[in-house]
XYZ file of C-alpha atoms in Angstrom:
747
model
C -22.517 2.692 1.778
C -22.219 1.042 5.095
C -24.187 -0.660 6.390
C -26.350 1.228 8.781
C -27.440 3.494 6.381
C -29.136 0.423 4.488
C -30.984 0.021 6.941
C -32.137 3.825 7.252
C -32.664 4.065 3.826
C -35.780 2.700 1.644
C -32.833 2.027 -1.221
C -30.456 -1.664 -1.643
C -27.368 -0.238 -3.032
C -24.899 -2.431 -4.242
C -22.775 -4.232 -0.988
C -22.286 -7.282 -0.612
C -21.441 -9.364 2.309
C -22.740 -5.715 4.458
C -27.267 -7.129 3.435
C -29.068 -6.510 5.721
C -31.457 -9.315 3.979
C -28.900 -12.066 5.583
C -30.780 -14.948 7.492
C -27.065 -16.868 9.022
C -27.294 -16.446 12.463
C -25.727 -13.199 14.322
C -21.946 -15.072 15.559
C -20.813 -16.157 18.607
C -19.522 -13.664 20.859
C -17.355 -14.885 23.408
C -14.189 -12.902 26.261
C -11.697 -15.591 25.758
C -8.294 -16.179 23.222
C -8.604 -19.925 25.070
C -12.413 -20.310 24.798
C -12.866 -19.833 21.001
C -10.201 -22.216 20.675
C -12.281 -24.627 22.055
C -14.802 -24.032 19.776
C -13.416 -23.706 17.038
C -12.094 -26.509 17.411
C -15.460 -28.002 18.462
C -16.317 -27.000 15.043
C -14.290 -27.556 12.376
C -11.662 -30.638 14.464
C -8.050 -31.097 15.164
C -6.572 -30.499 11.610
C -6.571 -27.315 11.119
C -5.650 -25.191 8.016
C -5.971 -22.007 9.218
C -6.216 -19.021 6.808
C -4.904 -15.312 8.676
C -4.137 -12.190 6.692
C -0.865 -10.202 5.836
C 0.261 -7.190 7.968
C -1.701 -5.731 10.992
C -4.835 -7.697 10.393
C -3.657 -10.745 12.407
C -5.468 -12.060 15.010
C -2.754 -11.853 17.852
C -5.048 -13.078 20.829
C -6.132 -15.977 19.059
C -3.308 -16.852 16.862
C -0.704 -17.365 19.410
C -3.631 -19.700 21.771
C -4.460 -20.990 18.842
C -0.319 -22.330 18.163
C 0.329 -22.760 21.932
C -2.959 -24.800 22.180
C -1.085 -26.903 19.540
C 2.560 -26.814 20.582
C 0.767 -28.576 24.013
C -1.295 -31.465 22.197
C 0.455 -32.895 19.393
C -2.729 -34.742 17.934
C -3.897 -31.446 16.716
C -2.353 -30.372 13.829
C -2.336 -27.420 12.404
C -1.347 -25.405 9.391
C -0.577 -21.057 8.989
C -1.685 -19.759 5.428
C -0.782 -16.348 5.890
C 1.366 -13.350 4.417
C 3.521 -10.908 5.740
C 4.177 -11.694 10.099
C 5.542 -8.452 11.273
C 8.462 -8.457 14.009
C 9.679 -6.538 16.198
C 12.912 -5.428 15.646
C 15.729 -7.079 16.785
C 19.764 -6.334 16.735
C 21.894 -9.380 15.553
C 25.252 -7.844 17.353
C 25.501 -6.908 20.946
C 25.366 -3.079 19.560
C 22.631 -3.673 17.145
C 20.095 -5.148 20.363
C 21.754 -1.912 22.726
C 20.498 0.150 20.136
C 17.405 -1.151 19.076
C 16.053 -2.338 22.595
C 15.041 1.845 24.170
C 13.493 2.445 20.293
C 11.918 -1.245 20.639
C 10.345 -0.467 23.916
C 9.281 3.265 23.296
C 7.686 2.629 19.213
C 5.916 -0.784 20.129
C 4.467 -0.950 23.672
C 1.932 -2.845 24.025
C 2.383 -4.767 20.055
C 2.338 -8.610 21.424
C 4.601 -10.735 19.480
C 2.967 -13.032 17.227
C 4.045 -16.074 19.137
C 4.895 -19.206 15.063
C 6.822 -16.567 14.586
C 9.826 -16.226 18.003
C 9.947 -20.548 17.389
C 10.608 -19.988 13.772
C 14.034 -18.376 14.179
C 14.771 -20.514 17.691
C 13.346 -23.314 15.845
C 11.009 -24.168 18.431
C 8.574 -25.131 15.686
C 6.595 -28.755 16.468
C 6.361 -30.639 13.953
C 2.398 -31.376 13.925
C 2.555 -26.547 12.682
C 3.193 -25.277 9.480
C 3.265 -21.826 8.565
C 3.254 -21.625 5.582
C 3.284 -17.591 3.398
C 3.034 -16.031 0.448
C 4.496 -12.409 0.950
C 7.391 -11.974 3.475
C 8.519 -8.852 4.841
C 11.025 -7.858 2.464
C 14.282 -9.955 2.744
C 13.060 -11.488 6.448
C 14.127 -14.724 5.343
C 17.548 -15.267 3.288
C 19.285 -18.207 4.576
C 16.106 -19.573 5.390
C 14.799 -23.292 6.491
C 11.251 -21.462 5.857
C 12.049 -20.796 2.386
C 10.227 -23.891 1.849
C 6.703 -22.843 2.954
C 7.010 -20.296 0.634
C 3.519 -20.164 -1.779
C 4.017 -18.218 -5.146
C 1.340 -16.049 -5.411
C -0.415 -13.338 -7.330
C -1.440 -11.805 -4.248
C -5.062 -11.979 -6.381
C -4.727 -15.729 -6.633
C -4.457 -15.421 -2.505
C -7.748 -16.717 -2.290
C -8.376 -19.780 -5.140
C -4.719 -20.951 -2.868
C -6.130 -20.457 0.581
C -9.465 -23.134 -0.694
C -7.499 -25.602 -3.458
C -5.421 -26.053 0.185
C -8.093 -26.567 2.889
C -8.534 -23.928 4.588
C -11.082 -24.226 7.265
C -10.558 -21.476 9.550
C -10.105 -17.724 8.973
C -9.903 -15.354 11.263
C -9.164 -11.980 11.431
C -8.710 -8.267 13.278
C -11.970 -6.364 13.002
C -13.984 -2.985 14.641
C -17.135 -2.879 15.867
C -19.158 -0.906 16.383
C -22.708 -0.653 18.255
C -25.613 2.513 16.615
C -29.098 2.557 17.064
C -28.633 -0.560 18.403
C -27.762 -2.710 14.956
C -23.770 -3.734 15.682
C -21.675 -4.110 12.983
C -18.385 -5.199 12.217
C -15.254 -3.329 9.635
C -12.857 -5.762 7.503
C -10.587 -2.401 9.002
C -7.209 -3.061 7.473
C -8.080 -6.514 5.433
C -11.255 -6.555 3.732
C -8.536 -7.242 1.320
C -9.123 -11.165 1.126
C -12.601 -11.881 3.609
C -14.519 -9.796 1.161
C -13.985 -12.974 -0.860
C -13.418 -15.399 1.679
C -16.685 -15.853 3.496
C -19.078 -15.891 -0.341
C -16.750 -18.962 0.112
C -16.580 -20.641 2.899
C -20.727 -19.971 3.672
C -21.040 -21.936 0.249
C -18.643 -24.773 1.420
C -20.691 -24.991 4.555
C -23.753 -25.462 2.322
C -22.328 -28.200 1.750
C -22.638 -29.746 5.403
C -18.387 -28.607 5.255
C -16.898 -28.348 9.175
C -15.611 -24.374 9.292
C -15.724 -21.524 10.890
C -14.937 -17.308 10.024
C -13.833 -15.705 13.307
C -12.581 -12.060 13.489
C -11.440 -10.476 16.881
C -12.368 -7.168 18.134
C -9.161 -4.154 18.530
C -11.171 -0.955 19.652
C -7.977 0.583 18.418
C -7.986 -0.632 15.000
C -9.665 1.781 13.077
C -13.537 1.202 11.923
C -13.669 1.346 7.809
C -16.588 2.057 6.519
C -18.247 1.534 2.425
C -17.768 -2.409 1.501
C -15.059 -2.789 4.684
C -18.906 -2.477 7.243
C -20.720 -6.086 7.742
C -22.562 -7.378 9.175
C -22.473 -9.299 12.523
C -23.771 -12.860 10.667
C -20.606 -12.173 8.741
C -18.819 -15.001 11.699
C -18.709 -17.651 13.437
C -17.063 -16.553 16.829
C -15.935 -13.105 17.717
C -13.626 -13.038 19.814
C -13.911 -10.126 22.647
C -12.856 -9.224 25.704
C -13.631 -5.748 25.925
C -16.972 -6.789 28.338
C -13.795 -7.702 31.097
C -13.975 -4.861 33.532
C -9.531 -5.471 33.514
C -9.202 -6.427 29.480
C -6.840 -3.570 27.255
C -6.449 -4.297 24.269
C -3.249 -3.865 22.665
C -1.348 -0.864 20.531
C -1.299 -2.155 16.313
C 2.452 -2.718 15.250
C 2.989 0.504 13.731
C 6.376 0.822 11.092
C 8.408 3.623 11.835
C 9.053 6.757 9.697
C 11.323 6.133 7.653
C 14.318 8.053 5.499
C 15.077 9.195 2.607
C 17.723 9.664 0.534
C 18.642 11.734 -1.894
C 18.464 9.547 -4.501
C 15.156 8.294 -3.396
C 13.843 11.417 -3.292
C 15.239 12.011 -7.483
C 13.277 9.049 -7.743
C 10.578 10.079 -6.417
C 10.267 13.296 -8.425
C 10.535 11.992 -11.613
C 7.760 9.917 -11.087
C 5.936 12.422 -10.216
C 6.050 14.175 -13.268
C 4.436 12.107 -14.602
C 1.397 12.220 -12.462
C -1.749 13.438 -14.655
C -4.674 15.355 -13.316
C -7.236 14.115 -13.183
C -5.582 10.670 -13.124
C -5.092 7.498 -10.910
C -2.782 6.665 -8.427
C -1.228 4.000 -7.368
C 1.449 2.922 -5.135
C 3.749 0.608 -2.611
C 5.790 0.983 1.172
C 8.275 1.845 2.001
C 11.213 5.361 1.213
C 10.495 5.918 -2.763
C 6.719 5.575 -2.290
C 7.157 8.675 0.744
C 9.492 10.089 -2.019
C 6.492 10.333 -4.672
C 4.060 11.279 -2.357
C 6.860 14.059 -1.265
C 7.158 15.644 -4.620
C 3.480 15.239 -5.373
C 2.511 17.446 -2.021
C 5.798 20.253 -3.712
C 4.259 20.433 -7.018
C 1.279 21.154 -6.071
C 1.992 23.389 -2.656
C 5.128 24.769 -4.031
C 4.830 24.877 -7.535
C 7.318 27.540 -8.659
C 9.650 25.971 -7.181
C 9.119 21.763 -8.377
C 8.607 23.339 -11.935
C 13.024 24.604 -11.344
C 13.900 21.786 -10.683
C 12.474 20.154 -12.967
C 13.413 22.670 -15.083
C 17.454 22.488 -13.924
C 17.263 18.722 -14.501
C 16.295 19.451 -18.019
C 13.495 16.544 -18.018
C 11.256 17.428 -20.804
C 14.549 17.599 -22.543
C 16.034 13.885 -22.378
C 12.858 11.847 -20.636
C 10.462 13.920 -23.736
C 7.334 10.958 -21.554
C 7.331 13.695 -19.210
C 5.213 15.309 -21.736
C 3.544 13.118 -23.502
C 2.345 10.802 -20.607
C 2.336 13.117 -17.351
C 2.249 17.151 -15.705
C 3.445 19.776 -13.937
C 0.448 21.767 -12.830
C -1.087 22.042 -9.363
C -3.692 18.634 -9.519
C -7.177 20.734 -9.613
C -9.148 18.193 -10.346
C -6.479 16.012 -8.084
C -6.020 12.174 -7.809
C -8.555 9.776 -7.325
C -6.132 6.439 -5.154
C -6.585 3.394 -6.811
C -4.547 0.894 -4.043
C -3.453 -2.605 -2.735
C -1.473 -0.911 -0.148
C -3.182 2.482 0.986
C -0.382 3.912 2.875
C -0.377 7.476 5.222
C 1.217 8.868 2.376
C -2.280 8.426 0.677
C -3.476 11.033 3.702
C -0.928 13.548 3.217
C -2.591 13.306 -0.597
C -6.441 13.667 0.806
C -5.699 16.600 2.661
C -3.996 18.267 1.429
C -6.188 18.534 -1.302
C -4.974 16.188 -4.057
C -6.491 13.403 -3.092
C -9.878 14.278 -3.788
C -11.342 13.846 -7.422
C -14.009 11.247 -5.775
C -15.099 7.634 -8.782
C -18.888 6.277 -7.992
C -20.864 2.824 -8.306
C -22.590 3.599 -11.436
C -20.642 3.103 -14.496
C -23.306 6.105 -16.187
C -22.637 8.804 -13.876
C -18.945 8.213 -14.509
C -18.616 8.536 -18.081
C -20.916 11.403 -18.110
C -18.252 13.218 -14.749
C -15.630 11.785 -17.135
C -16.629 13.729 -20.546
C -17.414 16.704 -17.898
C -21.356 16.041 -19.115
C -22.174 17.092 -15.828
C -20.089 17.612 -12.398
C -20.473 16.052 -8.895
C -22.441 19.024 -8.639
C -25.819 18.196 -8.746
C -28.417 20.621 -10.869
C -31.261 20.300 -14.057
C -28.285 19.711 -16.237
C -27.402 16.477 -14.034
C -31.057 15.374 -14.014
C -30.899 16.158 -18.185
C -27.929 14.379 -19.254
C -28.984 11.135 -16.926
C -32.680 11.667 -19.144
C -30.698 11.621 -23.271
C -28.380 8.649 -21.717
C -31.051 6.252 -20.708
C -30.265 6.429 -16.921
C -34.346 7.512 -15.570
C -37.140 7.341 -17.541
C -39.575 10.353 -19.786
C -41.274 9.625 -16.699
C -40.388 9.142 -13.166
C -40.355 4.617 -11.715
C -40.003 4.457 -7.909
C -36.549 2.873 -9.264
C -35.694 6.341 -11.134
C -36.268 7.610 -7.402
C -34.483 5.789 -5.246
C -31.580 5.628 -8.216
C -31.714 9.217 -7.270
C -31.284 9.536 -4.465
C -29.108 7.326 -3.717
C -26.619 9.830 -4.785
C -27.760 12.086 -3.666
C -29.104 13.900 -7.252
C -32.466 13.588 -5.093
C -32.441 14.887 -1.145
C -33.756 12.086 0.877
C -37.323 12.934 1.404
C -38.453 12.438 -2.128
C -41.133 10.046 -2.500
C -43.088 9.021 -5.868
C -47.172 8.434 -5.093
C -49.284 7.530 -6.889
C -47.185 9.673 -10.318
C -46.571 12.366 -8.122
C -43.428 13.581 -7.124
C -43.387 15.018 -3.603
C -41.032 17.369 -1.361
C -42.493 17.328 2.143
C -45.770 19.617 1.254
C -44.859 20.300 -2.612
C -45.965 17.486 -5.051
C -44.795 18.061 -8.604
C -45.334 15.188 -12.102
C -42.852 12.568 -12.646
C -42.908 14.223 -15.574
C -39.700 15.291 -17.068
C -41.037 16.711 -20.002
C -43.169 19.562 -18.213
C -41.028 22.773 -17.622
C -42.842 23.010 -14.837
C -41.548 19.877 -13.386
C -38.251 21.018 -14.073
C -38.738 23.792 -11.861
C -40.180 22.555 -9.367
C -37.351 20.092 -9.254
C -35.108 22.792 -9.217
C -36.855 24.112 -6.384
C -38.089 22.123 -3.971
C -35.972 18.287 -5.044
C -32.577 18.024 -6.360
C -29.680 17.753 -3.478
C -27.039 19.593 -3.990
C -23.645 17.715 -4.726
C -23.985 13.566 -5.296
C -23.303 11.719 -2.725
C -21.269 7.598 -2.852
C -18.428 9.978 -4.397
C -15.275 7.819 -3.560
C -11.406 9.359 -3.795
C -9.633 5.951 -2.283
C -10.108 2.447 -2.543
C -7.589 0.282 -0.667
C -6.812 -3.981 -0.476
C -4.920 -3.079 2.975
C -3.008 -0.835 5.181
C -0.185 -0.580 7.500
C 1.902 2.814 7.961
C 2.650 5.276 11.555
C 0.380 6.000 14.969
C -0.766 9.159 13.373
C -1.452 7.546 10.172
C -3.746 5.002 13.002
C -4.860 7.905 14.380
C -5.963 9.628 11.365
C -7.893 6.827 10.610
C -9.737 6.959 13.714
C -10.581 11.013 13.365
C -12.029 10.625 10.006
C -15.653 12.015 9.827
C -18.662 10.488 8.489
C -17.448 13.111 5.897
C -13.971 11.680 4.962
C -15.706 8.085 5.882
C -17.955 7.747 3.014
C -14.939 8.665 -0.121
C -12.376 6.125 1.893
C -13.372 2.368 1.048
C -11.111 -0.726 2.059
C -12.311 -2.591 -0.529
C -11.473 -6.590 -2.212
C -8.662 -6.970 -3.178
C -9.453 -8.495 -6.104
C -11.690 -5.159 -6.628
C -8.897 -3.390 -6.953
C -5.734 -5.605 -8.343
C -7.651 -6.354 -11.096
C -10.284 -5.651 -14.241
C -11.631 -8.466 -14.572
C -15.393 -8.475 -13.145
C -16.373 -8.473 -9.598
C -19.117 -8.283 -7.064
C -18.725 -5.027 -6.093
C -18.229 -3.806 -10.081
C -17.336 -4.925 -13.716
C -15.015 -4.300 -15.658
C -17.064 -1.092 -17.445
C -17.244 0.610 -13.986
C -13.755 0.576 -13.245
C -12.077 1.111 -16.386
C -14.056 3.789 -16.322
C -12.756 5.048 -13.233
C -9.823 4.833 -13.499
C -8.054 6.673 -16.347
C -4.759 8.150 -16.914
C -4.156 5.731 -14.408
C 0.005 6.079 -13.277
C 0.202 2.386 -11.277
C 3.222 2.621 -9.790
C 5.602 0.082 -7.914
C 9.393 -1.809 -6.745
C 11.455 -3.808 -7.979
C 15.210 -4.358 -6.596
C 17.034 -5.078 -10.291
C 15.811 -4.582 -14.487
C 17.720 -6.492 -17.147
C 18.833 -4.366 -20.835
C 15.302 -6.528 -22.077
C 12.998 -4.675 -19.318
C 12.836 -7.338 -18.009
C 12.161 -6.668 -13.492
C 13.190 -8.915 -11.098
C 11.516 -7.288 -7.688
C 10.717 -10.675 -5.748
C 13.790 -13.389 -5.611
C 17.188 -13.787 -6.333
C 18.707 -16.382 -9.348
C 19.566 -19.157 -6.584
C 15.117 -19.534 -6.145
C 15.859 -17.564 -2.996
C 12.626 -15.096 -1.973
C 13.561 -11.997 -0.992
C 9.566 -10.941 -0.300
C 6.717 -11.600 -3.099
C 5.130 -10.830 -5.984
C 1.398 -9.546 -4.138
C 0.056 -7.294 -6.921
C 2.973 -5.783 -8.922
C 2.988 -8.424 -11.868
C -1.540 -7.314 -12.095
C -1.105 -3.377 -11.369
C 1.744 -3.862 -14.567
C -0.944 -6.001 -16.413
C -3.917 -4.311 -15.996
C -1.496 -0.721 -17.058
C -1.513 -2.674 -20.255
C -4.889 -3.312 -20.610
C -5.407 0.423 -20.685
C -4.524 2.891 -23.601
C -4.056 5.731 -20.763
C -2.681 4.268 -17.853
C 1.141 3.517 -17.520
C 3.225 1.066 -15.686
C 5.948 2.843 -13.816
C 8.710 0.516 -11.596
C 11.161 2.326 -9.492
C 14.894 1.214 -8.880
C 17.957 2.063 -7.397
C 20.808 2.579 -9.750
C 23.166 1.016 -7.429
C 23.124 -1.000 -4.787
C 25.598 -2.974 -2.020
C 26.170 -6.781 -1.934
C 28.974 -8.624 0.053
C 30.657 -5.351 0.696
C 30.895 -3.923 -3.675
C 28.656 -1.842 -5.018
C 26.720 -3.309 -8.097
C 24.552 -1.728 -10.474
C 20.667 -2.810 -10.491
C 20.486 -2.503 -14.543
C 22.117 -5.326 -16.168
C 22.843 -7.179 -19.140
C 20.830 -10.115 -17.921
C 19.877 -12.125 -14.491
C 18.034 -15.496 -14.021
C 14.715 -14.825 -12.813
C 12.191 -11.946 -13.380
C 9.343 -11.269 -11.789
C 7.747 -9.057 -14.809
C 8.347 -10.565 -18.242
C 9.935 -8.546 -20.588
C 6.823 -8.218 -22.614
C 5.371 -6.997 -19.942
C 8.444 -3.523 -19.664
C 7.137 0.352 -19.760
C 9.091 2.763 -17.507
C 11.146 2.202 -15.446
C 12.755 5.213 -13.046
C 16.498 5.425 -11.838
C 17.851 8.334 -9.628
C 19.241 9.192 -12.580
C 16.092 9.889 -14.831
C 13.451 7.767 -16.886
C 13.807 4.965 -19.803
C 10.649 4.848 -21.841
C 9.712 0.947 -22.999
C 6.663 0.145 -23.951
C 6.355 -0.546 -27.548
C 10.054 0.633 -28.345
C 11.710 -2.692 -30.342
C 15.055 -3.693 -28.295
C 17.946 -1.867 -29.190
C 15.679 1.390 -28.103
C 14.423 -0.480 -24.553
C 19.098 -0.830 -24.389
C 19.876 1.829 -24.066
C 17.293 3.305 -22.246
C 18.314 1.810 -19.753
C 21.929 2.258 -20.315
C 21.185 5.734 -20.361
C 19.907 6.227 -16.472
C 21.744 3.310 -14.962
C 25.057 5.212 -13.191
C 28.045 5.895 -14.858
C 30.642 3.674 -12.555
C 28.805 1.006 -15.568
C 27.811 2.320 -18.376
C 29.954 1.190 -20.379
C 30.674 -2.225 -19.552
C 26.076 -2.394 -20.024
C 26.610 -1.129 -23.070
C 30.062 -3.389 -23.837
C 28.330 -6.359 -23.518
C 24.920 -4.685 -25.134
C 26.754 -4.721 -28.743
C 29.030 -7.652 -27.900
C 25.381 -9.917 -27.800
C 24.223 -7.483 -31.242
C 21.577 -5.545 -28.950
C 22.679 -2.153 -29.894
C 24.361 -1.020 -32.689
C 28.481 -0.733 -32.931
C 29.390 2.343 -33.124
C 26.089 3.876 -30.662
C 27.698 6.169 -27.662
C 25.850 7.297 -24.849
C 25.300 10.735 -25.320
C 26.590 13.017 -22.778
C 24.212 14.489 -21.316
C 23.403 11.067 -19.964
C 27.228 10.801 -19.045
C 27.138 12.178 -15.793
C 24.822 9.501 -13.509
C 27.172 10.422 -10.572
C 26.882 10.353 -6.602
C 28.231 13.842 -6.709
C 25.374 14.922 -9.275
C 22.472 13.511 -7.704
C 24.248 15.537 -4.524
C 25.066 18.605 -5.803
C 21.021 18.878 -7.032
C 20.064 18.032 -3.738
C 21.664 20.318 -1.761
C 20.312 22.926 -3.713
C 17.047 22.691 -3.187
C 17.541 21.476 0.674
C 19.553 24.922 1.059
C 16.165 25.932 0.465
C 14.062 24.179 2.792
C 12.827 21.505 0.369
C 13.638 17.520 0.403
C 15.613 16.594 3.466
C 15.120 12.629 4.837
C 12.406 12.580 7.195
C 9.441 14.397 5.538
C 6.926 12.810 7.312
C 8.459 12.232 11.025
C 10.449 11.037 12.272
C 10.458 8.597 15.123
C 14.220 8.333 16.144
C 16.293 10.617 18.766
C 18.797 12.855 17.677
C 20.806 10.354 19.945
C 19.548 7.839 18.142
C 19.982 9.505 14.406
C 23.801 9.761 14.556
C 23.944 6.698 15.874
C 22.373 4.629 12.978
C 23.956 6.962 11.133
C 27.294 5.940 11.943
C 26.403 2.438 12.658
C 25.054 2.060 8.832
C 28.452 3.296 7.578
C 30.704 1.602 8.781
C 28.363 -1.850 8.701
C 29.204 -0.521 4.505
C 32.611 0.136 5.283
C 33.997 -3.418 6.925
C 31.925 -5.414 4.705
C 34.777 -6.383 3.158
C 38.881 -7.569 3.919
C 39.933 -4.558 2.500
C 37.132 -2.924 3.976
C 37.425 -3.194 7.446
C 41.836 -3.320 7.964
C 41.543 -0.150 5.821
C 38.707 0.986 9.082
C 40.351 -0.378 11.564
C 44.209 1.229 10.057
C 42.518 5.249 10.532
C 40.396 3.645 13.341
C 43.831 4.003 15.378
C 45.048 7.340 14.106
C 41.874 8.625 15.073
C 40.740 11.799 17.176
C 40.397 10.404 21.143
C 36.474 10.025 22.964
C 35.746 13.172 24.019
C 32.426 13.966 25.643
C 30.333 14.277 23.913
C 31.192 11.405 22.360
C 30.850 9.388 25.648
C 27.124 9.406 26.358
C 26.593 8.661 22.852
C 28.975 5.089 23.345
C 26.916 4.995 26.786
C 23.884 4.433 24.894
C 24.728 0.537 23.023
C 26.817 0.535 25.806
C 30.519 1.325 24.174
C 31.184 3.822 26.190
C 33.302 1.234 28.580
C 34.490 -1.442 26.310
C 35.436 -5.102 28.162
C 36.866 -7.122 24.474
C 39.239 -6.155 22.490
C 37.281 -6.674 20.007
C 34.290 -4.144 22.165
C 38.357 -1.682 21.953
C 39.082 -2.087 18.085
C 34.580 -1.474 18.106
C 34.525 1.421 19.992
C 37.454 3.260 18.014
C 35.955 2.525 14.692
C 32.619 4.519 15.510
C 34.435 6.842 17.320
C 35.995 7.488 14.175
C 32.027 7.976 12.064
C 30.964 9.755 15.186
C 32.850 12.396 15.195
C 33.615 13.177 11.002
């Protein structure tokens, strides 16, 4: 429920920060970033610890102005605490830069650079400034001094850590709306930390600590309601340049549509088989998330073909966990999303009528719905069930009427006066034991549908441009169902100011917490954030929280998706390993692991089963070595052999299955749209293939030898080479590179 609805209603919903009874003064509004920096320094001094949210929630105008002020004034000590600093892609080589520059100019038009990240890359951050992150954009700081400034923490502990680090300024991008002269702001893409941080900052302010809470308005940011909508008193300062006649808010960073490989589609298909109709879904980001979304849509919209695919994979015989844990039918009851990251896939599921299971901020109502004692359709049965379970009194009180109106069980104009229920001009006794009262309620008082139901709770969002457009175009009814909220509410089951553990557990029935990993060891430990030498690839984020949470609810499962193989230093390697020097998820929390070759059900299993189940879903080129290592360690019986039905885990088998269904119009690399032109797709594929082939010295020699004997330059290939400035090579190296690309482009 939004702040505006609270103002207009005669009851109080359990929103917290967005309280109309707040006694704090309204924010000071300024129209320039420089002026805001002056105000913040005046408020907190020159020792500034700035907390900024991850991804698109960073207030770039303010952050850049503060950074540049500190660069110019060495008496300012600035530390920026944040996560996932987004960057426009920049090629390492001349060819990569030539390929990317037109694409970046088109896709990121109007998106400003973040000054501190440019200086980090160039090694130009002055000594009075430190940038520390708790989550890197995946792979962005490998072999970088920035590894030294990484803070390893669970997402749910980020607020605690920011406070421990002495953060005295928090700032984020917000949206603004004014209705009936009431101005509110939305935490939009990043309600994740602010909903918990602001009350803590208020407590510290009350103790006399100089602190500042800052919002930067951007009209391109989708205005999200419910928990994300807060009063203007929650901020000390608001930067809003829209009063200036020539001002134009910058564009949001939008993630381009990525491609989905055949292997990723298979992983998504296997993961989809574990989803339960009427259940709960958490997903991560990237192509593996998109692949799961796609298969879920196929299951609902083309169920016959979906089941044909499962039959071809012999999924129920090979992986019986699908039958005991999952479903294969359409989503009649639908899914509820409880996801740290709200990706565009949830919007696709919502439009398709899959993301439709509504949850409610009331334990009695949610429990009765789970038991199917009531539905979202309001009837006298709703009243009887609430009465039977003690949610309302037999003789209705004012609180009862408020409660019934809050959830749409009573129409909004119903009142209780002197022991009578009044509906406009009609009146009846408030005693529910009277038959006449129940008949009167059915005729005059009952609403049609429960209200206040939410189909997704998310903590932050980022996605492609069309996702932002969809969010900006939500109707009022849609808005009520999308709730951006605290990451502590989403990622944990513990009691929270927005809902206690009992409500969360009731809402999250049949939860499937789906995340991605890099590698898994045969004992079931998962590696998702860093390498064994300590180098951090990304971060823990919320993965550990979701895995731990899944073990707290009997009907919930943690699902980790991992590609079976990868190229490291030019050599093909298995991502299923015998052992590794680091893990993100320990073996005692092992559950379900999926590769493109199938599903390993590990929870509660003895080690010999865990080891063999993971070997069954490894690439066959590595299975025998993994088995030998397991036997040598005494973890698998000496006479164990891999069953033949699991011994054909090859790329060729994947491609055979994939082609059968792409020929029928399914799958494909870009089912949700493509950000690249046809030219860019051809060039990108050739460059990627060539990079893999020449990653080793022997591979480079072989590729050059083949290219020198390859086809000559034709007109169509010349046009492609011109796009990356290689149609007229100037050096020997460019001539060789041209030959290599011609060989790839003319295949």
